[in-house]
Amino acid sequence: QRAPGKVLLDAVCNHLNLVEGDYFGLEFPDHKKITVWLDLLKPIVKQIRRPKHVVVKFVVKFFPPDHTQLQEELTRYLFALQVKQDLAQGRLTCNDSSAALLISHIVQSEIGDFDEALDREHLAKNKYIPQQDALEDKIVEFHHNHIGQTPAESDFQLLEIARRLEMYGIRLHPAKDREGTKINLAVANTGILVFQGFTKINAFNWAKVRKLSFKRKRFLIKLRPDANSAYQDTLEFLMASRDFCKSFWKICVEHHAFFRLFEEPKPKPKPVLFSRGSSFRFSGRTQKQVLDYVKEGGHKKVQFERKHSKIHSVRSLASQPTELNSEVPEQSQQSASLTFGEGAESPGGQSCQQGKEPKVSPGEPGSRPSPAPRSPAGNKEVDAAASAPTEEEEEVVKDRTQQSKPQPPQPSTGSLTGSPHLSELSVNSQGGVAPAHVTLSPNLSPDTKQTSPLISPLLNDQACPRTDDEDEGRRKRFPTDKAYFIAKEVSTTERTYLKDLEVITSWFQSTVSKEDAMPETLKSLIFPNFEPLHKFHTNFLKEVEQRLALWEGRSNAQIRDYQRIGDVMLKNIQGMKHLAAHLWKHSEALEALENGIKSSRRLENFCRDFELQKVCYLPLNTFLLRPLHRLMHYKQVLERLCKHHPPSHADFRDCRAALAEITEMVAQLHGTMIKMENFQKLHELKKDLIGIDNLVVPGREFIRLGSLSKLSGKGLQQRMFFLFNDVLLYTSRGLTASNQFKVHGQLPLYGMTIEESEDEWGVPHCLTLRGQRQSIIVAASSRSEMEKWVEDIQMAIDLAEKSSSPAPEFLASSPPDNKSPDEATAADQESEDDLSASRTSLERQAPHRGNTMVHVCWHRNTSVSMVDFSIAVENQLSGNLLRKFKNSNGWQKLWVVFTNFCLFFYKSHQDNHPLASLPLLGYSLTIPSESENIHKDYVFKLHFKSHVYYFRAESEYTFERWMEVIRSATSSASRAHVLSHKESLVY
C-alpha cells in the first residue's frame, strides 16, 4: 500500500512476462467515481482509499501510430484483447463491413479455420459487438477467407484494420466549447482531438501546441503563433469538474511525453517556500526508450503459450509449407534449430510451463498467455557454450544451410521500427536465404528466438577450436621484425583477394554457364579480364608464402638474405604492368553489367539470386572493383616498408622501386576509381529504395546516408535520409517483403537553407531545412551526428548553387512535392498510414539483402558518408584473431576479414563463405582496463551498448593495424578529413 504505483504496474508486467509494459496502465474509479489512471509516482495508499472495494483494470494506455512498433507477440495479443473489449463496449465504432472483418479475425484466432456450423454456434454463444446478429452472415463470409491463418497472424491483421479506424485507441471526455456546444475531447499519439459525437471535427498536433494547462473546470490549449491560422492563441474548453479536467490534463501530459520525448523528463526541483501549480510529471520510459531497449536486446525473450480451448487440433507447420510467417507457440521449434558443425543452439521455448493466466479484462473468452521459460527439451547434443549463452551471445548471426532458389517472403508484415534484427533471412551483408524446413518470422513475430546481424556471432567449439596458450610458444619462435609482419599482411590479404576474385571467375562464371541469362558480349567483357588476374595472383601468393616460410625458418636454415619482401613485390608489380589492359576494362565491365541488368529483367533476377548466395558476401558489383582496390593496398604496404627500413637496408632499394611502379599505376587509374566507386554506390542504393527510377544519372554524386527523426503531426518518426549533390531524399522502412525503403519526399538543394532549431521545437539536435517548395524539421541522434549532417548538407547546398542547373528535375516515380509545409505534413501522414497497403511494382517484391549499410545505419541510428566508404576501401585487413566474449572463458581462433565496415568470421582462410558477420558502425574501440582481468598482450575491445567482445592479435604490429582499420569504421570522417583525404589521393 505504501509503495508507489510503479511497483504495482511492474509486478503485473513481471507476472505476465511482458517486456513492453510501458504501453499499458492501471485504471480504477476514484472516490468520486471518476475513472483515473494510477499515478506511478504517488503511493498507492494515497490513491486507492478502499482497496477491497476497488477493481483495478490492466488496459492499454498508449496506442502507437503503427502496431508494427510492438515487437513482442504477447504485446500484440494484449492489444488485440483491448480492441476486442472496445468493440464489445461500443467504444470502437466503425461501419458494418469493418466490424464484421474485425470479428472474423477474432473468431479465426479463437476457434481456428472456417467451419460454418461451428462458426454460427460460436457466434451464438459469444457477443463481440452490439447488434451482432445482423452481421453474422458477413462475419462467416469473411472468416472463410482466413483459412491457414495462425493466431499470431490474426492478431496482426486485427490491429492492421483497427489502427485505420478513426476511433482506434480513442477515449472521449465530455466538454463544452466557448459557445456552450457539447463536444468530446480526446488525446492520441498525434495530439489533442475534438469530436462532435463520434465525428472528429478538429485536431491540434503536438507541433502546434505550446502549452497545456487547466484552471478549475477550464482546460486551456495555448497554440504556437501562426499567421495563416484562424485560431486564437489560446483555446478554452469547459469540463464537468475540476477533478475531471485535471485527470484529462494529466493524460495529455503523459501522451505528449511518451510519444514526443526521447527520455523520461527529470523531476522539477521542490520549491523552498510554497508550490504553485501541479507537480505532476510523466514517469516511465518513453516510446523511443522502449524501442531502443527492445532493439538492444536487453531482455530475455520469453515465449508464451496460447491455451485455445475451442481449437480442436493444432495445424502442423509441415503441412503448411507456404506459411513462412506463421507462428504457433505450442508447436515444437525443433526444425528451426540451426547448427555449426555438430553443435546446436537450444531453440528455446519447446516445453512451456503453465503459469497463472493474466486476467486482462473480465470475461475474456479465448486465448490466454502463460509464461514459457526456455529449455532445451529434447535437444541432447546442445553445446555447453551454446546452451547457456550470455546476454551478448544470445543474439547472433548464424550460418544457415542455403537452398539454390530463395523462398519468396510472405506479404507485408511490418516495419519493425526499432527492431535489432536487420533481416531474419540475413546471414551476411548480402543476406542468406532460409531453407524450407526452417520456420522464420522476419517481421511479424520478432519475439521468437532470433539472430541479429548487428551482434557478433556465437561460434561453438565444433566450429572454432578454443585456444588459450597452446600456440604461445610457437608464436614466440616467429621473427619479431616489423618487416616480417608487414610481409605477412601481404600474404593474409592476398588470400582474401584471391577468394574475392574466385567469386567472379569461379562461382559467378559457373552459375552463368548453367543458366543462360547473360549475353555473350557481357560474358566476354567480364570473365576474360578476370581469369588472367586470378592466375597471376595465385602465383604471386605462392611466392610470398615461400618467402615467409624461409623467413620463419620452416623451409631451410634461417638465411638472412631471405628476410625481405621488396624483391618479390618489385618483380610482381612489374609483371602486373602487363595486366594493365585488363584493369582498365573493369570499369567498362561494371557499367556494362549494370546496363544489362537495367535492360533485362531476367539478368536482374539472376544477379539478385546470385547475390543471395552465401559466397557473395558483398554486393556483386563490389567484386568487379576489387582489382582496382588491391593496387591501393600494395601502395600502402610498400609505403610502410619504405618508412620502416633505413636507406642502408638491403630491402630498401627494391621497396622504393616497387613503390614508384605501383604509385604510377594507381595515379593512372585514380580518376576511374573515384568515378566507379560513386557509380557502384548509386546502383547499390538503388536496390535499397522503392519509388525512384532515375537515381543513377550523369553528374549525380552520393554524399551521405543515415537515420534522422522527422518531426510530423505524429511526432518524431524515424526516417532514412539520402543526400546527393542535387537533392535530399527521405524514406521510411517499407512494409514490403523486399525489405526496401520507400521514398516519402525529396527536397532539391538549390535555394535550400539550414538552421539549428533546438530552442524553437524543444527537441535535442534539431534542424530546420527550408526548401523552395517544402520545409521539414529533423533531429539527429547526437550532437556529432547533427554536425556531420549540417556540414555535408551545407556543402551540398553550396555545390548546388554553383551548378549550371538551378532547378533539377524530381526523381521519377515520386510525386512532386509542391505543397505548403502543413499540406506536406498531412500528405506525409497519409502516406505513412497507407504504407502497409501499398504495393509499388509487385515484380520487385523479391527476396532482398537484409544487412546492407542502409539497414545497419537504420538500426544503429547513425550515418555514413561517401568519404567514409572511400576510406573503407583503403582499410581492409585479413588474418587470424583470437576472440572472447565478455562473460566467457577461453579464446576462439577465427579467420577474420575486415571490409566494408564489417568483420566477417571464418573457421579458416580456406572457407568459401563467412560463418557470420559483425557490422561495426556505432561500436566503440578501446583497450581493456585493468578491472576487466584480461591479462593478455595485444588485446582490443569492441563494445556497443551491452555487447562487449575482446580480440587478441599475434604481435604489436598486427594489433596496431587492426586498431587502425577498425577505428576507420567506428568513427566517421569529418569534412576536414575529407579535404586532406582527397589531397592524399592526388599522386
Tab-separated table of C-alpha atoms in Angstrom, residues 254-567:
chain	number	residue	atom	x	y	z
A	254	GLU	CA	1.662	11.727	-20.385
A	255	HIS	CA	0.802	11.207	-24.057
A	256	HIS	CA	2.936	14.171	-25.082
A	257	ALA	CA	5.922	12.928	-23.072
A	258	PHE	CA	5.578	9.285	-24.141
A	259	PHE	CA	5.370	9.936	-27.878
A	260	ARG	CA	7.404	13.143	-28.235
A	261	LEU	CA	10.292	12.997	-25.772
A	262	PHE	CA	13.486	10.997	-26.175
A	263	GLU	CA	13.761	10.178	-22.480
A	264	GLU	CA	11.803	10.414	-19.238
A	265	PRO	CA	11.525	14.043	-18.062
A	266	LYS	CA	13.503	14.929	-14.946
A	267	PRO	CA	11.579	15.880	-11.782
A	268	LYS	CA	11.134	19.571	-11.055
A	269	PRO	CA	13.087	20.874	-8.044
A	270	LYS	CA	10.853	21.331	-4.996
A	271	PRO	CA	10.099	24.972	-4.174
A	272	VAL	CA	11.601	26.353	-0.985
A	273	LEU	CA	8.583	28.278	0.360
A	274	PHE	CA	5.390	27.358	-1.446
A	275	SER	CA	4.396	25.427	-4.553
A	276	ARG	CA	2.459	26.818	-7.444
A	277	GLY	CA	0.645	24.578	-9.887
A	278	SER	CA	0.733	20.813	-10.191
A	279	SER	CA	3.988	18.899	-9.739
A	280	PHE	CA	2.677	16.008	-11.828
A	281	ARG	CA	5.010	14.645	-14.486
A	282	PHE	CA	5.216	11.615	-16.743
A	283	SER	CA	7.019	8.662	-15.187
A	284	GLY	CA	8.482	5.722	-17.054
A	285	ARG	CA	10.189	5.036	-20.347
A	286	THR	CA	9.198	6.978	-23.448
A	287	GLN	CA	8.278	5.118	-26.621
A	288	LYS	CA	11.759	5.782	-28.025
A	289	GLN	CA	13.361	4.271	-24.931
A	290	VAL	CA	11.103	1.203	-25.186
A	291	LEU	CA	12.025	0.741	-28.853
A	292	ASP	CA	15.733	1.197	-28.098
A	293	TYR	CA	15.535	-1.282	-25.227
A	294	VAL	CA	13.987	-3.964	-27.409
A	295	LYS	CA	16.364	-3.041	-30.248
A	296	GLU	CA	19.376	-3.627	-27.982
A	297	GLY	CA	18.012	-7.000	-26.961
A	298	GLY	CA	18.482	-6.084	-23.311
A	299	HIS	CA	15.819	-8.565	-22.238
A	300	LYS	CA	15.378	-12.293	-22.256
A	301	LYS	CA	12.927	-13.417	-24.919
A	302	VAL	CA	10.153	-15.463	-23.287
A	303	GLN	CA	7.570	-17.169	-25.432
A	304	PHE	CA	4.050	-17.605	-24.188
A	305	GLU	CA	1.686	-20.417	-24.967
A	306	ARG	CA	-1.880	-19.794	-26.057
A	307	LYS	CA	-4.481	-22.055	-24.483
A	308	HIS	CA	-7.080	-22.455	-27.236
A	309	SER	CA	-9.841	-24.351	-25.517
A	310	LYS	CA	-12.016	-24.045	-28.618
A	311	ILE	CA	-9.435	-25.194	-31.186
A	312	HIS	CA	-9.777	-28.928	-31.652
A	313	SER	CA	-6.489	-29.532	-33.477
A	314	VAL	CA	-3.304	-27.615	-33.997
A	315	ARG	CA	-2.198	-27.158	-37.595
A	316	SER	CA	1.213	-28.574	-38.379
A	317	LEU	CA	3.910	-26.377	-39.820
A	318	ALA	CA	4.957	-29.270	-42.008
A	319	SER	CA	1.506	-29.395	-43.572
A	320	GLN	CA	1.620	-25.654	-44.285
A	321	PRO	CA	4.966	-25.184	-46.060
A	322	THR	CA	3.916	-21.868	-47.572
A	323	GLU	CA	3.352	-20.201	-44.208
A	324	LEU	CA	6.822	-18.772	-43.715
A	325	ASN	CA	5.499	-16.165	-41.326
A	326	SER	CA	3.322	-18.437	-39.263
A	327	GLU	CA	3.950	-18.643	-35.574
A	328	VAL	CA	2.210	-21.131	-33.324
A	329	PRO	CA	3.919	-21.109	-29.943
A	330	GLU	CA	2.655	-24.569	-28.972
A	331	GLN	CA	4.454	-26.195	-31.870
A	332	SER	CA	7.941	-27.566	-31.489
A	333	GLN	CA	10.607	-25.354	-32.967
A	334	GLN	CA	12.996	-28.289	-33.307
A	335	SER	CA	13.151	-27.805	-37.065
A	336	ALA	CA	14.327	-24.261	-36.534
A	337	SER	CA	17.427	-25.142	-34.555
A	338	LEU	CA	20.455	-24.032	-36.522
A	339	THR	CA	23.831	-25.657	-36.079
A	340	PHE	CA	27.541	-25.147	-36.517
A	341	GLY	CA	29.246	-28.424	-37.219
A	342	GLU	CA	27.524	-30.863	-34.912
A	343	GLY	CA	26.730	-28.468	-32.096
A	344	ALA	CA	23.332	-26.864	-31.925
A	345	GLU	CA	21.906	-23.935	-30.057
A	346	SER	CA	18.828	-24.553	-27.988
A	347	PRO	CA	15.768	-23.427	-29.931
A	348	GLY	CA	14.129	-22.428	-26.709
A	349	GLY	CA	10.574	-22.476	-25.604
A	350	GLN	CA	9.852	-26.072	-26.622
A	351	SER	CA	8.425	-27.097	-23.311
A	352	CYS	CA	6.252	-24.498	-21.674
A	353	GLN	CA	5.366	-24.446	-18.033
A	354	GLN	CA	1.893	-23.222	-17.388
A	355	GLY	CA	1.679	-20.247	-15.103
A	356	LYS	CA	-1.213	-18.213	-13.823
A	357	GLU	CA	-3.398	-16.783	-16.534
A	358	PRO	CA	-3.345	-12.993	-16.602
A	359	LYS	CA	-6.789	-11.506	-16.379
A	360	VAL	CA	-6.575	-8.747	-18.922
A	361	SER	CA	-10.239	-7.899	-18.864
A	362	PRO	CA	-13.199	-9.591	-17.225
A	363	GLY	CA	-14.914	-12.387	-19.023
A	364	GLU	CA	-12.468	-12.712	-21.888
A	365	PRO	CA	-13.022	-15.950	-23.753
A	366	GLY	CA	-10.367	-17.402	-25.982
A	367	SER	CA	-6.643	-17.405	-25.763
A	368	ARG	CA	-4.688	-16.657	-22.644
A	369	PRO	CA	-0.930	-16.436	-22.366
A	370	SER	CA	1.179	-18.220	-19.853
A	371	PRO	CA	4.893	-17.729	-19.285
A	372	ALA	CA	7.224	-20.129	-21.012
A	373	PRO	CA	10.819	-20.295	-19.813
A	374	ARG	CA	13.395	-21.668	-22.225
A	375	SER	CA	14.535	-25.275	-22.026
A	376	PRO	CA	16.395	-27.494	-24.464
A	377	ALA	CA	13.577	-30.026	-24.341
A	378	GLY	CA	14.957	-32.943	-26.149
A	379	ASN	CA	17.978	-31.483	-27.832
A	380	LYS	CA	20.530	-33.716	-26.145
A	381	GLU	CA	23.531	-32.558	-28.138
A	382	VAL	CA	23.396	-28.921	-27.212
A	383	ASP	CA	26.856	-27.471	-26.924
A	384	ALA	CA	27.701	-26.368	-23.408
A	385	ALA	CA	28.762	-22.955	-24.539
A	386	ALA	CA	25.579	-22.505	-26.530
A	387	SER	CA	23.032	-23.967	-24.136
A	388	ALA	CA	23.559	-21.260	-21.541
A	389	PRO	CA	24.569	-18.245	-23.588
A	390	THR	CA	25.308	-14.888	-22.067
A	391	GLU	CA	23.175	-11.881	-22.906
A	392	GLU	CA	25.653	-10.860	-25.598
A	393	GLU	CA	25.799	-14.306	-27.082
A	394	GLU	CA	22.068	-14.777	-27.386
A	395	GLU	CA	21.627	-12.549	-30.426
A	396	VAL	CA	23.935	-13.875	-33.075
A	397	VAL	CA	24.373	-14.166	-36.790
A	398	LYS	CA	24.480	-17.777	-37.761
A	399	ASP	CA	25.373	-19.756	-40.796
A	400	ARG	CA	22.319	-21.277	-42.412
A	401	THR	CA	22.077	-24.031	-44.952
A	402	GLN	CA	21.062	-22.387	-48.167
A	403	GLN	CA	18.978	-23.666	-50.998
A	404	SER	CA	19.742	-22.637	-54.542
A	405	LYS	CA	16.462	-20.798	-55.096
A	406	PRO	CA	15.278	-18.423	-52.374
A	407	GLN	CA	11.833	-18.822	-50.885
A	408	PRO	CA	9.799	-15.668	-51.500
A	409	PRO	CA	8.869	-13.995	-48.215
A	410	GLN	CA	5.230	-13.560	-47.329
A	411	PRO	CA	3.441	-10.240	-47.832
A	412	SER	CA	3.991	-7.184	-45.701
A	413	THR	CA	4.265	-7.857	-42.034
A	414	GLY	CA	5.566	-4.660	-40.560
A	415	SER	CA	8.426	-2.291	-40.479
A	416	LEU	CA	9.859	-3.181	-37.099
A	417	THR	CA	10.859	0.311	-36.139
A	418	GLY	CA	13.467	-0.192	-33.504
A	419	SER	CA	13.955	-3.857	-34.191
A	420	PRO	CA	17.544	-5.049	-33.768
A	421	HIS	CA	17.038	-7.609	-36.496
A	422	LEU	CA	18.119	-6.320	-39.872
A	423	SER	CA	16.636	-9.342	-41.534
A	424	GLU	CA	15.871	-12.824	-40.333
A	425	LEU	CA	16.896	-14.034	-43.780
A	426	SER	CA	20.307	-12.419	-43.404
A	427	VAL	CA	23.496	-14.367	-42.897
A	428	ASN	CA	25.999	-11.834	-44.089
A	429	SER	CA	25.967	-8.387	-45.579
A	430	GLN	CA	24.084	-9.708	-48.574
A	431	GLY	CA	21.586	-11.792	-46.678
A	432	GLY	CA	21.339	-15.570	-46.883
A	433	VAL	CA	18.151	-17.469	-47.513
A	434	ALA	CA	16.277	-19.640	-45.113
A	435	PRO	CA	15.886	-23.306	-46.001
A	436	ALA	CA	12.375	-24.608	-46.397
A	437	HIS	CA	12.448	-26.563	-43.138
A	438	VAL	CA	13.322	-23.513	-41.024
A	439	THR	CA	10.351	-21.526	-39.829
A	440	LEU	CA	11.195	-17.855	-39.657
A	441	SER	CA	9.142	-14.806	-38.831
A	442	PRO	CA	11.157	-11.940	-40.243
A	443	ASN	CA	8.827	-9.148	-39.221
A	444	LEU	CA	5.540	-10.496	-37.974
A	445	SER	CA	6.915	-12.296	-34.981
A	446	PRO	CA	10.078	-10.710	-33.660
A	447	ASP	CA	9.656	-12.383	-30.299
A	448	THR	CA	10.853	-15.818	-31.387
A	449	LYS	CA	14.476	-16.786	-30.893
A	450	GLN	CA	16.043	-14.553	-33.478
A	451	THR	CA	19.501	-13.759	-34.694
A	452	SER	CA	20.810	-10.305	-35.276
A	453	PRO	CA	23.460	-9.355	-37.792
A	454	LEU	CA	24.139	-6.385	-35.531
A	455	ILE	CA	25.670	-8.619	-32.886
A	456	SER	CA	28.797	-10.707	-33.078
A	457	PRO	CA	28.311	-14.433	-33.747
A	458	LEU	CA	28.435	-17.244	-31.244
A	459	LEU	CA	30.656	-19.923	-32.759
A	460	ASN	CA	30.817	-23.116	-30.742
A	461	ASP	CA	33.721	-25.453	-30.166
A	462	GLN	CA	32.927	-27.604	-33.187
A	463	ALA	CA	33.100	-24.557	-35.412
A	464	CYS	CA	36.222	-22.953	-33.993
A	465	PRO	CA	38.584	-24.606	-31.564
A	466	ARG	CA	39.130	-22.653	-28.382
A	467	THR	CA	42.717	-21.861	-27.535
A	468	ASP	CA	44.446	-20.236	-24.617
A	469	ASP	CA	48.201	-20.588	-24.738
A	470	GLU	CA	48.817	-23.700	-26.833
A	471	ASP	CA	50.323	-21.625	-29.624
A	472	GLU	CA	52.059	-19.084	-27.383
A	473	GLY	CA	55.388	-20.853	-27.636
A	474	ARG	CA	55.085	-21.299	-31.403
A	475	ARG	CA	54.408	-17.575	-31.827
A	476	LYS	CA	57.481	-16.692	-29.767
A	477	ARG	CA	59.697	-18.624	-32.201
A	478	PHE	CA	58.497	-16.456	-35.087
A	479	PRO	CA	60.589	-13.482	-36.246
A	480	THR	CA	59.882	-10.305	-34.336
A	481	ASP	CA	60.945	-7.870	-37.062
A	482	LYS	CA	58.197	-5.442	-38.098
A	483	ALA	CA	59.063	-6.053	-41.771
A	484	TYR	CA	58.148	-9.730	-41.310
A	485	PHE	CA	54.651	-8.836	-40.080
A	486	ILE	CA	54.204	-6.344	-42.937
A	487	ALA	CA	55.134	-9.152	-45.349
A	488	LYS	CA	52.731	-11.461	-43.543
A	489	GLU	CA	49.959	-8.870	-44.033
A	490	VAL	CA	50.625	-9.051	-47.789
A	491	SER	CA	50.118	-12.821	-47.566
A	492	THR	CA	46.911	-12.764	-45.483
A	493	THR	CA	45.223	-10.012	-47.514
A	494	GLU	CA	46.294	-11.699	-50.771
A	495	ARG	CA	44.428	-14.837	-49.674
A	496	THR	CA	41.238	-12.819	-49.246
A	497	TYR	CA	41.816	-11.024	-52.561
A	498	LEU	CA	42.102	-14.358	-54.372
A	499	LYS	CA	38.864	-15.568	-52.753
A	500	ASP	CA	37.184	-12.356	-53.955
A	501	LEU	CA	38.451	-12.953	-57.498
A	502	GLU	CA	37.087	-16.512	-57.325
A	503	VAL	CA	33.612	-15.140	-56.621
A	504	ILE	CA	33.706	-13.857	-60.227
A	505	THR	CA	35.995	-16.344	-62.003
A	506	SER	CA	34.619	-19.493	-60.386
A	507	TRP	CA	31.242	-19.064	-58.655
A	508	PHE	CA	29.658	-16.402	-60.832
A	509	GLN	CA	31.044	-17.830	-64.070
A	510	SER	CA	29.866	-21.370	-63.330
A	511	THR	CA	26.406	-20.101	-62.356
A	512	VAL	CA	26.230	-18.050	-65.570
A	513	SER	CA	27.191	-21.081	-67.663
A	514	LYS	CA	24.428	-23.186	-66.069
A	515	GLU	CA	21.708	-20.596	-66.639
A	516	ASP	CA	21.928	-18.824	-69.951
A	517	ALA	CA	20.893	-15.446	-68.559
A	518	MET	CA	23.822	-13.292	-69.700
A	519	PRO	CA	24.566	-12.087	-73.256
A	520	GLU	CA	27.798	-13.375	-74.808
A	521	THR	CA	29.149	-9.838	-75.243
A	522	LEU	CA	28.864	-9.234	-71.494
A	523	LYS	CA	30.463	-12.595	-70.670
A	524	SER	CA	33.396	-11.819	-72.967
A	525	LEU	CA	33.859	-8.450	-71.286
A	526	ILE	CA	33.887	-9.749	-67.692
A	527	PHE	CA	35.448	-13.209	-67.455
A	528	PRO	CA	38.433	-12.940	-69.881
A	529	ASN	CA	39.560	-9.866	-67.931
A	530	PHE	CA	39.404	-11.613	-64.545
A	531	GLU	CA	40.930	-15.018	-65.320
A	532	PRO	CA	44.458	-13.677	-66.110
A	533	LEU	CA	44.375	-11.696	-62.840
A	534	HIS	CA	43.400	-14.790	-60.844
A	535	LYS	CA	46.189	-16.836	-62.414
A	536	PHE	CA	48.781	-14.106	-61.831
A	537	HIS	CA	47.857	-13.513	-58.187
A	538	THR	CA	47.769	-17.258	-57.442
A	539	ASN	CA	51.454	-17.404	-58.407
A	540	PHE	CA	52.181	-14.162	-56.539
A	541	LEU	CA	50.697	-15.604	-53.331
A	542	LYS	CA	52.835	-18.769	-53.686
A	543	GLU	CA	55.996	-16.674	-53.956
A	544	VAL	CA	55.078	-14.558	-50.913
A	545	GLU	CA	54.300	-17.649	-48.807
A	546	GLN	CA	57.548	-19.366	-49.863
A	547	ARG	CA	59.480	-16.270	-48.820
A	548	LEU	CA	57.674	-16.197	-45.456
A	549	ALA	CA	58.470	-19.897	-44.922
A	550	LEU	CA	62.170	-19.168	-45.472
A	551	TRP	CA	61.945	-16.114	-43.220
A	552	GLU	CA	60.388	-18.197	-40.432
A	553	GLY	CA	62.947	-20.952	-40.904
A	554	ARG	CA	60.328	-23.521	-41.919
A	555	SER	CA	61.949	-24.434	-45.273
A	556	ASN	CA	65.692	-24.078	-44.720
A	557	ALA	CA	68.006	-22.639	-42.140
A	558	GLN	CA	67.179	-19.030	-41.337
A	559	ILE	CA	69.141	-17.343	-44.125
A	560	ARG	CA	69.424	-13.616	-43.623
A	561	ASP	CA	69.156	-12.825	-47.349
A	562	TYR	CA	65.586	-14.147	-47.336
A	563	GLN	CA	64.413	-11.802	-44.582
A	564	ARG	CA	62.954	-9.335	-47.067
A	565	ILE	CA	59.927	-8.970	-49.328
A	566	GLY	CA	60.731	-5.950	-51.558
A	567	ASP	CA	62.304	-8.031	-54.344
